Amino acid sequence: MYATPTEITHEADRRRTVAIIAHPDAGKSTLTEALLLHAQAIESAGVVHGKSGRHHTVSDWSAIEQERGISVTSSALQFEIDGTVVNLVDTPGHADFSEDTLRVLAVVDSAIVLLDAAKGFEAQTLQLLDVCLKRSIPVITVINKWDRPGKHPLELIDDIERVTTMRPMPITWPIGDAERFSGLYEPLSKKAYRYEQSSAGAHRPEQTPVPEADLDSVFGADGSTCLDEIQLLQLDGYAFSPADFLARAGTPVFFSAAHRNIGVGQLLDFISRHGARPGARIDISDNPRPVKTDFSGYVFKIQSGMNRAHRDRIAFVRVCSGVFERGMVVHHAQTGRPFTTKYSQQIFGSRRSTLEIAWPGDVIGLVNATALSPGDTLYGETPVAFPPLPHFAPKHFRVARATDGAKYKQFRRGLELLRQEGAIQVFIAERLGEQSPILGAVGPLQFEIVSSRMAEEFSAPIDYEELPMTLCYGSTTEAHEALAKRSQAECEVATRADGSVVVLFSSIWKYQAIKRDRPELEFFSLSGSN
Ligand code: GDP
């Protein structure tokens, strides 16, 4: 299909590609489902299995898909509200998989940082927030579980300002807290909403508009406290500015009780009205690729074995520019090879649907994309390559060996595929040889996943030997030669698949000692975020 630049720009402008980052248990699944409910992508939350516990429902993508017929994937979830198409890209909750979240943050246009009102910013959220700040991703802050005892709202505002270094701009402000939480005030419209105290979270909440002048009479002391707090914030210059949000000078702040669907409508409305749109992506030569040019896409995730019966490998691609149409021939920038897209899909889970067309900001799944790895670029006509994906430096290391020596071929192939997929990092040390590669992970759970996938998908069970290393730096061939003979107690020199040298250290002290001893050797951080 030919699309004019005006059509492409129009479609891009109505897209919002967003990720939620949160510490496990802050309510990400609950909020996701509440967003779907508000967008009327599902009629009622928590009833998909006929269970009262809605907790299980969102994660069970395929069940929602089947019963509601909406486009839900384990990787990106698309829904439309008031003419805006929201692409919510899923992020794993567990800290051990934060590398996956890092990849997702390379393809979204804004991020929602979800906090538990009682806990504020937690370690994992801080690390990912830091990535958003470095990558200049606009951040929306949502304080959830306001129906439970938590911190004081002004204390949270202080925390947000200190931690994000952005100006908090409250879009909603709570009236009452914990069990007295009964309304939200919107400083922009100067209106409040009163919510009925029902425990059910399956439906949109009943809300009654309350004019500012009636806050006292309707909410009593909580109403006047809310107005006092808002006045205080406004005097301090915390008013909302759309430009400051997009320029990362300010972060809009929302209060919610996601399990009662309170505060979710306002968040969705904000995303639709003010959310960041897809913009030009900077290529490897530092040139912008405007959205209205011909097709380009960025691979951010590979998932194998989603369909066990077919043993397939799906590449998730964010459309960066132009229009994608199923069947078009695209090129793989890393090899220059043409790539057929006959099997592009939109819906994953146990059931999939064929995707016919996608615009900038959308996520497509390419089936059996064996040649693709996270960080690769695809383009239609005009060649382009985007910079590689950022990494977190691995912190955990184990030597892997095939349990059954006769399965060595499967062992190598399996590890190579898992490496390309980004499930684990693989290093070869001369001392250990190729038979016993060193695996590097950001979190130890990655090892468990690799071990079970090696056994199940590749019929090559593995054993691990723990390595007492905690740090990993990139280095040069000089360092390789100079340090190869050192004892393991000091360091371990290895190479990556691309031939680059890495040096592992058991502690920062060992690293510093070697630097003092051999000041001419160069070491550089393996963590990067572009
Ligand atoms: P995730 O791990 O971040 O995906 O968190 P979940 O969405 O699974 O929520 C964790 C727990 O917190 C569940 O038991 C939810 O029902 C509960 N929860 C989520 N949002 C709220 C909320 O706003 N208020 C209260 N009281 N509980 C909530």
PDB file of C-alpha atoms in Angstrom, residues 186-437:
ATOM      1  CA  GLU A 186      -8.293  17.941  39.085  1.00  0.00           C
ATOM      2  CA  PRO A 187      -6.413  21.244  39.357  1.00  0.00           C
ATOM      3  CA  LEU A 188      -6.628  21.835  35.595  1.00  0.00           C
ATOM      4  CA  SER A 189     -10.412  21.701  35.328  1.00  0.00           C
ATOM      5  CA  LYS A 190     -10.903  22.803  38.972  1.00  0.00           C
ATOM      6  CA  LYS A 191     -13.332  19.947  39.344  1.00  0.00           C
ATOM      7  CA  ALA A 192     -13.455  17.070  41.758  1.00  0.00           C
ATOM      8  CA  TYR A 193     -14.973  13.623  41.508  1.00  0.00           C
ATOM      9  CA  ARG A 194     -16.459  11.693  44.335  1.00  0.00           C
ATOM     10  CA  TYR A 195     -16.210   7.909  44.205  1.00  0.00           C
ATOM     11  CA  GLU A 196     -18.628   5.525  45.777  1.00  0.00           C
ATOM     12  CA  GLN A 197     -17.193   3.299  48.455  1.00  0.00           C
ATOM     13  CA  SER A 198     -17.714   0.007  46.761  1.00  0.00           C
ATOM     14  CA  SER A 199     -15.217  -2.779  47.032  1.00  0.00           C
ATOM     15  CA  ALA A 200     -15.929  -4.094  43.564  1.00  0.00           C
ATOM     16  CA  GLY A 201     -13.241  -3.316  41.060  1.00  0.00           C
ATOM     17  CA  ALA A 202     -14.777  -5.066  38.150  1.00  0.00           C
ATOM     18  CA  HIS A 203     -16.455  -2.044  36.604  1.00  0.00           C
ATOM     19  CA  ARG A 204     -15.754   1.565  35.955  1.00  0.00           C
ATOM     20  CA  PRO A 205     -16.300   3.365  39.252  1.00  0.00           C
ATOM     21  CA  GLU A 206     -19.432   5.383  39.873  1.00  0.00           C
ATOM     22  CA  GLN A 207     -18.268   8.980  39.987  1.00  0.00           C
ATOM     23  CA  THR A 208     -20.096  12.172  40.809  1.00  0.00           C
ATOM     24  CA  PRO A 209     -18.654  15.531  39.706  1.00  0.00           C
ATOM     25  CA  VAL A 210     -18.250  18.045  42.516  1.00  0.00           C
ATOM     26  CA  PRO A 211     -17.590  21.748  41.784  1.00  0.00           C
ATOM     27  CA  GLU A 212     -14.632  23.284  43.585  1.00  0.00           C
ATOM     28  CA  ALA A 213     -16.923  25.493  45.676  1.00  0.00           C
ATOM     29  CA  ASP A 214     -18.624  22.406  47.147  1.00  0.00           C
ATOM     30  CA  LEU A 215     -15.511  20.528  48.208  1.00  0.00           C
ATOM     31  CA  ASP A 216     -15.923  21.473  51.868  1.00  0.00           C
ATOM     32  CA  SER A 217     -19.554  20.562  52.077  1.00  0.00           C
ATOM     33  CA  VAL A 218     -19.205  17.260  50.178  1.00  0.00           C
ATOM     34  CA  PHE A 219     -15.899  15.981  51.563  1.00  0.00           C
ATOM     35  CA  GLY A 220     -15.659  17.856  54.876  1.00  0.00           C
ATOM     36  CA  ALA A 221     -12.163  18.444  56.269  1.00  0.00           C
ATOM     37  CA  ASP A 222     -10.573  16.245  53.565  1.00  0.00           C
ATOM     38  CA  GLY A 223     -11.969  18.616  50.921  1.00  0.00           C
ATOM     39  CA  SER A 224     -10.378  21.708  52.475  1.00  0.00           C
ATOM     40  CA  THR A 225      -7.085  19.888  53.117  1.00  0.00           C
ATOM     41  CA  CYS A 226      -6.982  18.942  49.443  1.00  0.00           C
ATOM     42  CA  LEU A 227      -7.517  22.552  48.351  1.00  0.00           C
ATOM     43  CA  ASP A 228      -4.898  23.830  50.822  1.00  0.00           C
ATOM     44  CA  GLU A 229      -2.347  21.342  49.528  1.00  0.00           C
ATOM     45  CA  ILE A 230      -3.045  22.170  45.913  1.00  0.00           C
ATOM     46  CA  GLN A 231      -2.769  25.892  46.645  1.00  0.00           C
ATOM     47  CA  LEU A 232       0.556  25.295  48.312  1.00  0.00           C
ATOM     48  CA  LEU A 233       1.808  23.354  45.301  1.00  0.00           C
ATOM     49  CA  GLN A 234       0.618  26.001  42.894  1.00  0.00           C
ATOM     50  CA  LEU A 235       2.357  28.726  44.851  1.00  0.00           C
ATOM     51  CA  ASP A 236       5.501  26.636  44.527  1.00  0.00           C
ATOM     52  CA  GLY A 237       5.040  26.503  40.748  1.00  0.00           C
ATOM     53  CA  TYR A 238       3.960  22.901  40.357  1.00  0.00           C
ATOM     54  CA  ALA A 239       1.337  23.634  37.692  1.00  0.00           C
ATOM     55  CA  PHE A 240       1.090  21.450  34.619  1.00  0.00           C
ATOM     56  CA  SER A 241       2.841  22.448  31.428  1.00  0.00           C
ATOM     57  CA  PRO A 242       2.549  20.103  28.395  1.00  0.00           C
ATOM     58  CA  ALA A 243       5.827  21.433  27.022  1.00  0.00           C
ATOM     59  CA  ASP A 244       7.664  20.697  30.275  1.00  0.00           C
ATOM     60  CA  PHE A 245       6.358  17.142  30.239  1.00  0.00           C
ATOM     61  CA  LEU A 246       7.617  16.507  26.706  1.00  0.00           C
ATOM     62  CA  ALA A 247      10.896  18.285  27.437  1.00  0.00           C
ATOM     63  CA  ARG A 248      11.371  16.124  30.557  1.00  0.00           C
ATOM     64  CA  ALA A 249      11.423  19.175  32.803  1.00  0.00           C
ATOM     65  CA  GLY A 250       8.303  18.010  34.614  1.00  0.00           C
ATOM     66  CA  THR A 251       6.497  14.788  35.391  1.00  0.00           C
ATOM     67  CA  PRO A 252       2.690  14.677  35.562  1.00  0.00           C
ATOM     68  CA  VAL A 253       1.542  13.024  38.793  1.00  0.00           C
ATOM     69  CA  PHE A 254      -1.590  10.906  39.261  1.00  0.00           C
ATOM     70  CA  PHE A 255      -3.078   9.212  42.303  1.00  0.00           C
ATOM     71  CA  SER A 256      -4.916   5.946  41.844  1.00  0.00           C
ATOM     72  CA  ALA A 257      -6.534   2.926  43.369  1.00  0.00           C
ATOM     73  CA  ALA A 258      -6.136   0.720  40.331  1.00  0.00           C
ATOM     74  CA  HIS A 259      -7.981  -2.233  41.797  1.00  0.00           C
ATOM     75  CA  ARG A 260     -11.048  -0.003  42.147  1.00  0.00           C
ATOM     76  CA  ASN A 261     -10.354   1.629  38.788  1.00  0.00           C
ATOM     77  CA  ILE A 262     -10.076   5.032  40.449  1.00  0.00           C
ATOM     78  CA  GLY A 263      -7.825   7.581  38.793  1.00  0.00           C
ATOM     79  CA  VAL A 264      -7.386   5.432  35.712  1.00  0.00           C
ATOM     80  CA  GLY A 265      -9.755   7.345  33.441  1.00  0.00           C
ATOM     81  CA  GLN A 266      -7.807  10.562  34.084  1.00  0.00           C
ATOM     82  CA  LEU A 267      -4.534   8.822  33.251  1.00  0.00           C
ATOM     83  CA  LEU A 268      -5.892   7.491  29.992  1.00  0.00           C
ATOM     84  CA  ASP A 269      -7.367  10.848  29.090  1.00  0.00           C
ATOM     85  CA  PHE A 270      -3.974  12.458  29.730  1.00  0.00           C
ATOM     86  CA  ILE A 271      -2.161   9.921  27.556  1.00  0.00           C
ATOM     87  CA  SER A 272      -4.642  10.532  24.775  1.00  0.00           C
ATOM     88  CA  ARG A 273      -4.428  14.340  24.970  1.00  0.00           C
ATOM     89  CA  HIS A 274      -0.872  15.044  25.960  1.00  0.00           C
ATOM     90  CA  GLY A 275       1.037  11.763  25.584  1.00  0.00           C
ATOM     91  CA  ALA A 276       4.298  11.727  23.633  1.00  0.00           C
ATOM     92  CA  ARG A 277       3.903  10.808  19.956  1.00  0.00           C
ATOM     93  CA  PRO A 278       6.293   8.854  17.791  1.00  0.00           C
ATOM     94  CA  GLY A 279       9.059  11.133  16.588  1.00  0.00           C
ATOM     95  CA  ALA A 280      12.096  10.844  14.329  1.00  0.00           C
ATOM     96  CA  ARG A 281      14.510   8.127  15.468  1.00  0.00           C
ATOM     97  CA  ILE A 282      18.205   8.904  15.432  1.00  0.00           C
ATOM     98  CA  ASP A 283      20.206   6.497  13.282  1.00  0.00           C
ATOM     99  CA  ILE A 284      23.693   5.188  13.792  1.00  0.00           C
ATOM    100  CA  SER A 285      25.205   8.170  11.956  1.00  0.00           C
ATOM    101  CA  ASP A 286      23.288  10.573  14.202  1.00  0.00           C
ATOM    102  CA  ASN A 287      20.776  11.503  11.494  1.00  0.00           C
ATOM    103  CA  PRO A 288      17.082  11.610  12.320  1.00  0.00           C
ATOM    104  CA  ARG A 289      14.786   9.241  10.401  1.00  0.00           C
ATOM    105  CA  PRO A 290      11.498  11.175  10.248  1.00  0.00           C
ATOM    106  CA  VAL A 291       8.346   9.098  10.768  1.00  0.00           C
ATOM    107  CA  LYS A 292       6.957  10.109   7.367  1.00  0.00           C
ATOM    108  CA  THR A 293       9.776   8.466   5.382  1.00  0.00           C
ATOM    109  CA  ASP A 294       9.452   4.882   4.136  1.00  0.00           C
ATOM    110  CA  PHE A 295       9.328   1.892   6.444  1.00  0.00           C
ATOM    111  CA  SER A 296      11.918   1.259   9.120  1.00  0.00           C
ATOM    112  CA  GLY A 297      11.601  -0.823  12.264  1.00  0.00           C
ATOM    113  CA  TYR A 298      13.661  -1.758  15.283  1.00  0.00           C
ATOM    114  CA  VAL A 299      13.824  -5.280  16.734  1.00  0.00           C
ATOM    115  CA  PHE A 300      13.630  -5.113  20.527  1.00  0.00           C
ATOM    116  CA  LYS A 301      12.739  -8.604  21.583  1.00  0.00           C
ATOM    117  CA  ILE A 302      12.960 -12.167  20.347  1.00  0.00           C
ATOM    118  CA  GLN A 303      10.776 -14.805  21.836  1.00  0.00           C
ATOM    119  CA  SER A 304      11.137 -18.477  21.045  1.00  0.00           C
ATOM    120  CA  GLY A 305       8.819 -21.326  21.702  1.00  0.00           C
ATOM    121  CA  MET A 306       5.711 -19.152  22.105  1.00  0.00           C
ATOM    122  CA  ASN A 307       3.926 -21.759  20.123  1.00  0.00           C
ATOM    123  CA  ARG A 308       5.341 -25.020  21.401  1.00  0.00           C
ATOM    124  CA  ALA A 309       3.875 -27.046  18.601  1.00  0.00           C
ATOM    125  CA  HIS A 310       5.766 -25.012  16.041  1.00  0.00           C
ATOM    126  CA  ARG A 311       8.952 -24.192  17.926  1.00  0.00           C
ATOM    127  CA  ASP A 312       8.905 -20.794  16.360  1.00  0.00           C
ATOM    128  CA  ARG A 313      10.895 -17.697  16.995  1.00  0.00           C
ATOM    129  CA  ILE A 314       9.163 -14.344  16.898  1.00  0.00           C
ATOM    130  CA  ALA A 315      10.858 -11.005  16.505  1.00  0.00           C
ATOM    131  CA  PHE A 316       9.022  -8.041  17.996  1.00  0.00           C
ATOM    132  CA  VAL A 317       9.596  -4.939  15.958  1.00  0.00           C
ATOM    133  CA  ARG A 318       8.596  -1.379  16.659  1.00  0.00           C
ATOM    134  CA  VAL A 319       7.686   0.533  13.534  1.00  0.00           C
ATOM    135  CA  CYS A 320       9.860   3.660  13.545  1.00  0.00           C
ATOM    136  CA  SER A 321       8.904   5.240  10.229  1.00  0.00           C
ATOM    137  CA  GLY A 322       6.601   4.727   7.272  1.00  0.00           C
ATOM    138  CA  VAL A 323       3.908   2.148   6.867  1.00  0.00           C
ATOM    139  CA  PHE A 324       4.338  -1.570   7.312  1.00  0.00           C
ATOM    140  CA  GLU A 325       2.172  -3.865   5.279  1.00  0.00           C
ATOM    141  CA  ARG A 326       2.083  -7.617   5.550  1.00  0.00           C
ATOM    142  CA  GLY A 327       3.876  -9.291   2.670  1.00  0.00           C
ATOM    143  CA  MET A 328       6.165  -6.354   1.908  1.00  0.00           C
ATOM    144  CA  VAL A 329       9.807  -7.174   1.477  1.00  0.00           C
ATOM    145  CA  VAL A 330      11.977  -5.442   4.030  1.00  0.00           C
ATOM    146  CA  HIS A 331      15.734  -5.501   4.447  1.00  0.00           C
ATOM    147  CA  HIS A 332      17.766  -6.548   7.424  1.00  0.00           C
ATOM    148  CA  ALA A 333      20.249  -3.721   7.937  1.00  0.00           C
ATOM    149  CA  GLN A 334      22.841  -5.915   9.689  1.00  0.00           C
ATOM    150  CA  THR A 335      23.179  -8.371   6.770  1.00  0.00           C
ATOM    151  CA  GLY A 336      21.621  -6.388   3.913  1.00  0.00           C
ATOM    152  CA  ARG A 337      19.450  -9.427   3.159  1.00  0.00           C
ATOM    153  CA  PRO A 338      15.834  -9.128   2.115  1.00  0.00           C
ATOM    154  CA  PHE A 339      13.336 -10.413   4.604  1.00  0.00           C
ATOM    155  CA  THR A 340       9.841 -11.629   3.850  1.00  0.00           C
ATOM    156  CA  THR A 341       7.020 -10.489   6.082  1.00  0.00           C
ATOM    157  CA  LYS A 342       4.271 -12.814   4.952  1.00  0.00           C
ATOM    158  CA  TYR A 343       3.889 -14.006   8.517  1.00  0.00           C
ATOM    159  CA  SER A 344       3.522 -10.803  10.424  1.00  0.00           C
ATOM    160  CA  GLN A 345       1.232 -10.986  13.370  1.00  0.00           C
ATOM    161  CA  GLN A 346      -0.410  -8.789  15.848  1.00  0.00           C
ATOM    162  CA  ILE A 347      -1.848 -11.026  18.496  1.00  0.00           C
ATOM    163  CA  PHE A 348       0.121 -13.500  20.517  1.00  0.00           C
ATOM    164  CA  GLY A 349      -0.697 -15.932  23.209  1.00  0.00           C
ATOM    165  CA  SER A 350      -2.343 -19.169  22.328  1.00  0.00           C
ATOM    166  CA  ARG A 351      -4.126 -17.529  19.438  1.00  0.00           C
ATOM    167  CA  ARG A 352      -2.734 -15.077  16.949  1.00  0.00           C
ATOM    168  CA  SER A 353      -4.149 -12.875  14.300  1.00  0.00           C
ATOM    169  CA  THR A 354      -2.528 -11.774  11.134  1.00  0.00           C
ATOM    170  CA  LEU A 355      -1.453  -8.192  11.042  1.00  0.00           C
ATOM    171  CA  GLU A 356      -2.081  -6.398   7.779  1.00  0.00           C
ATOM    172  CA  ILE A 357      -0.831  -2.916   8.400  1.00  0.00           C
ATOM    173  CA  ALA A 358       1.105  -1.020  11.060  1.00  0.00           C
ATOM    174  CA  TRP A 359       2.149   2.602  11.530  1.00  0.00           C
ATOM    175  CA  PRO A 360       4.930   4.339  13.471  1.00  0.00           C
ATOM    176  CA  GLY A 361       4.650   3.446  17.156  1.00  0.00           C
ATOM    177  CA  ASP A 362       2.992   0.073  16.518  1.00  0.00           C
ATOM    178  CA  VAL A 363       4.587  -3.239  17.460  1.00  0.00           C
ATOM    179  CA  ILE A 364       4.605  -6.083  14.984  1.00  0.00           C
ATOM    180  CA  GLY A 365       5.606  -9.696  15.464  1.00  0.00           C
ATOM    181  CA  LEU A 366       7.525 -11.436  12.710  1.00  0.00           C
ATOM    182  CA  VAL A 367       7.291 -15.196  12.826  1.00  0.00           C
ATOM    183  CA  ASN A 368      10.298 -17.410  12.245  1.00  0.00           C
ATOM    184  CA  ALA A 369      12.591 -14.462  12.132  1.00  0.00           C
ATOM    185  CA  THR A 370      15.645 -16.615  12.671  1.00  0.00           C
ATOM    186  CA  ALA A 371      18.090 -14.074  11.282  1.00  0.00           C
ATOM    187  CA  LEU A 372      17.017 -11.268  13.603  1.00  0.00           C
ATOM    188  CA  SER A 373      18.402 -10.270  17.007  1.00  0.00           C
ATOM    189  CA  PRO A 374      17.372  -7.554  19.451  1.00  0.00           C
ATOM    190  CA  GLY A 375      18.895  -4.260  18.344  1.00  0.00           C
ATOM    191  CA  ASP A 376      18.637  -5.033  14.619  1.00  0.00           C
ATOM    192  CA  THR A 377      17.067  -2.674  12.114  1.00  0.00           C
ATOM    193  CA  LEU A 378      14.700  -3.447   9.255  1.00  0.00           C
ATOM    194  CA  TYR A 379      13.992  -1.039   6.428  1.00  0.00           C
ATOM    195  CA  GLY A 380      11.874  -0.879   3.313  1.00  0.00           C
ATOM    196  CA  GLU A 381      13.602   1.115   0.584  1.00  0.00           C
ATOM    197  CA  THR A 382      15.863   3.751   2.040  1.00  0.00           C
ATOM    198  CA  PRO A 383      18.622   2.019   4.030  1.00  0.00           C
ATOM    199  CA  VAL A 384      19.030   2.907   7.674  1.00  0.00           C
ATOM    200  CA  ALA A 385      20.541   1.329  10.779  1.00  0.00           C
ATOM    201  CA  PHE A 386      19.688   2.392  14.308  1.00  0.00           C
ATOM    202  CA  PRO A 387      22.200   2.180  17.168  1.00  0.00           C
ATOM    203  CA  PRO A 388      22.432  -1.166  19.010  1.00  0.00           C
ATOM    204  CA  LEU A 389      20.452  -1.824  22.165  1.00  0.00           C
ATOM    205  CA  PRO A 390      21.765  -0.712  25.526  1.00  0.00           C
ATOM    206  CA  HIS A 391      22.795  -3.317  28.094  1.00  0.00           C
ATOM    207  CA  PHE A 392      23.121  -3.612  31.808  1.00  0.00           C
ATOM    208  CA  ALA A 393      26.484  -5.125  32.707  1.00  0.00           C
ATOM    209  CA  PRO A 394      26.044  -8.703  33.962  1.00  0.00           C
ATOM    210  CA  LYS A 395      26.634  -9.196  37.678  1.00  0.00           C
ATOM    211  CA  HIS A 396      26.240 -12.957  38.025  1.00  0.00           C
ATOM    212  CA  PHE A 397      28.402 -15.538  36.311  1.00  0.00           C
ATOM    213  CA  ARG A 398      28.282 -19.297  35.945  1.00  0.00           C
ATOM    214  CA  VAL A 399      30.138 -21.833  33.876  1.00  0.00           C
ATOM    215  CA  ALA A 400      27.718 -23.950  31.847  1.00  0.00           C
ATOM    216  CA  ARG A 401      28.379 -27.533  30.739  1.00  0.00           C
ATOM    217  CA  ALA A 402      26.266 -30.018  28.837  1.00  0.00           C
ATOM    218  CA  THR A 403      25.134 -32.725  31.251  1.00  0.00           C
ATOM    219  CA  ASP A 404      25.328 -35.226  28.437  1.00  0.00           C
ATOM    220  CA  GLY A 405      28.551 -34.894  26.428  1.00  0.00           C
ATOM    221  CA  ALA A 406      26.862 -36.538  23.429  1.00  0.00           C
ATOM    222  CA  LYS A 407      24.498 -33.555  23.205  1.00  0.00           C
ATOM    223  CA  TYR A 408      27.260 -31.019  22.632  1.00  0.00           C
ATOM    224  CA  LYS A 409      25.911 -29.934  19.236  1.00  0.00           C
ATOM    225  CA  GLN A 410      22.487 -29.128  20.678  1.00  0.00           C
ATOM    226  CA  PHE A 411      24.216 -27.464  23.643  1.00  0.00           C
ATOM    227  CA  ARG A 412      26.133 -25.076  21.391  1.00  0.00           C
ATOM    228  CA  ARG A 413      23.196 -24.336  19.142  1.00  0.00           C
ATOM    229  CA  GLY A 414      20.857 -23.742  22.089  1.00  0.00           C
ATOM    230  CA  LEU A 415      23.222 -21.360  23.847  1.00  0.00           C
ATOM    231  CA  GLU A 416      23.911 -19.503  20.630  1.00  0.00           C
ATOM    232  CA  LEU A 417      20.197 -18.966  20.000  1.00  0.00           C
ATOM    233  CA  LEU A 418      19.591 -17.883  23.588  1.00  0.00           C
ATOM    234  CA  ARG A 419      22.510 -15.490  23.319  1.00  0.00           C
ATOM    235  CA  GLN A 420      21.164 -13.983  20.089  1.00  0.00           C
ATOM    236  CA  GLU A 421      17.792 -13.658  21.731  1.00  0.00           C
ATOM    237  CA  GLY A 422      19.397 -11.682  24.540  1.00  0.00           C
ATOM    238  CA  ALA A 423      18.299 -14.203  27.204  1.00  0.00           C
ATOM    239  CA  ILE A 424      21.858 -14.487  28.526  1.00  0.00           C
ATOM    240  CA  GLN A 425      25.375 -13.244  27.746  1.00  0.00           C
ATOM    241  CA  VAL A 426      27.976 -15.788  26.737  1.00  0.00           C
ATOM    242  CA  PHE A 427      31.759 -15.524  27.190  1.00  0.00           C
ATOM    243  CA  ILE A 428      34.509 -17.964  26.305  1.00  0.00           C
ATOM    244  CA  ALA A 429      37.578 -18.155  28.533  1.00  0.00           C
ATOM    245  CA  GLU A 430      40.707 -19.866  27.201  1.00  0.00           C
ATOM    246  CA  ARG A 431      41.159 -21.621  30.508  1.00  0.00           C
ATOM    247  CA  LEU A 432      37.756 -23.282  30.245  1.00  0.00           C
ATOM    248  CA  GLY A 433      37.425 -23.695  26.490  1.00  0.00           C
ATOM    249  CA  GLU A 434      34.347 -23.582  24.283  1.00  0.00           C
ATOM    250  CA  GLN A 435      32.927 -26.659  25.944  1.00  0.00           C
ATOM    251  CA  SER A 436      32.459 -24.685  29.148  1.00  0.00           C
ATOM    252  CA  PRO A 437      31.278 -21.174  28.314  1.00  0.00           C
TER     253      PRO A 437
END
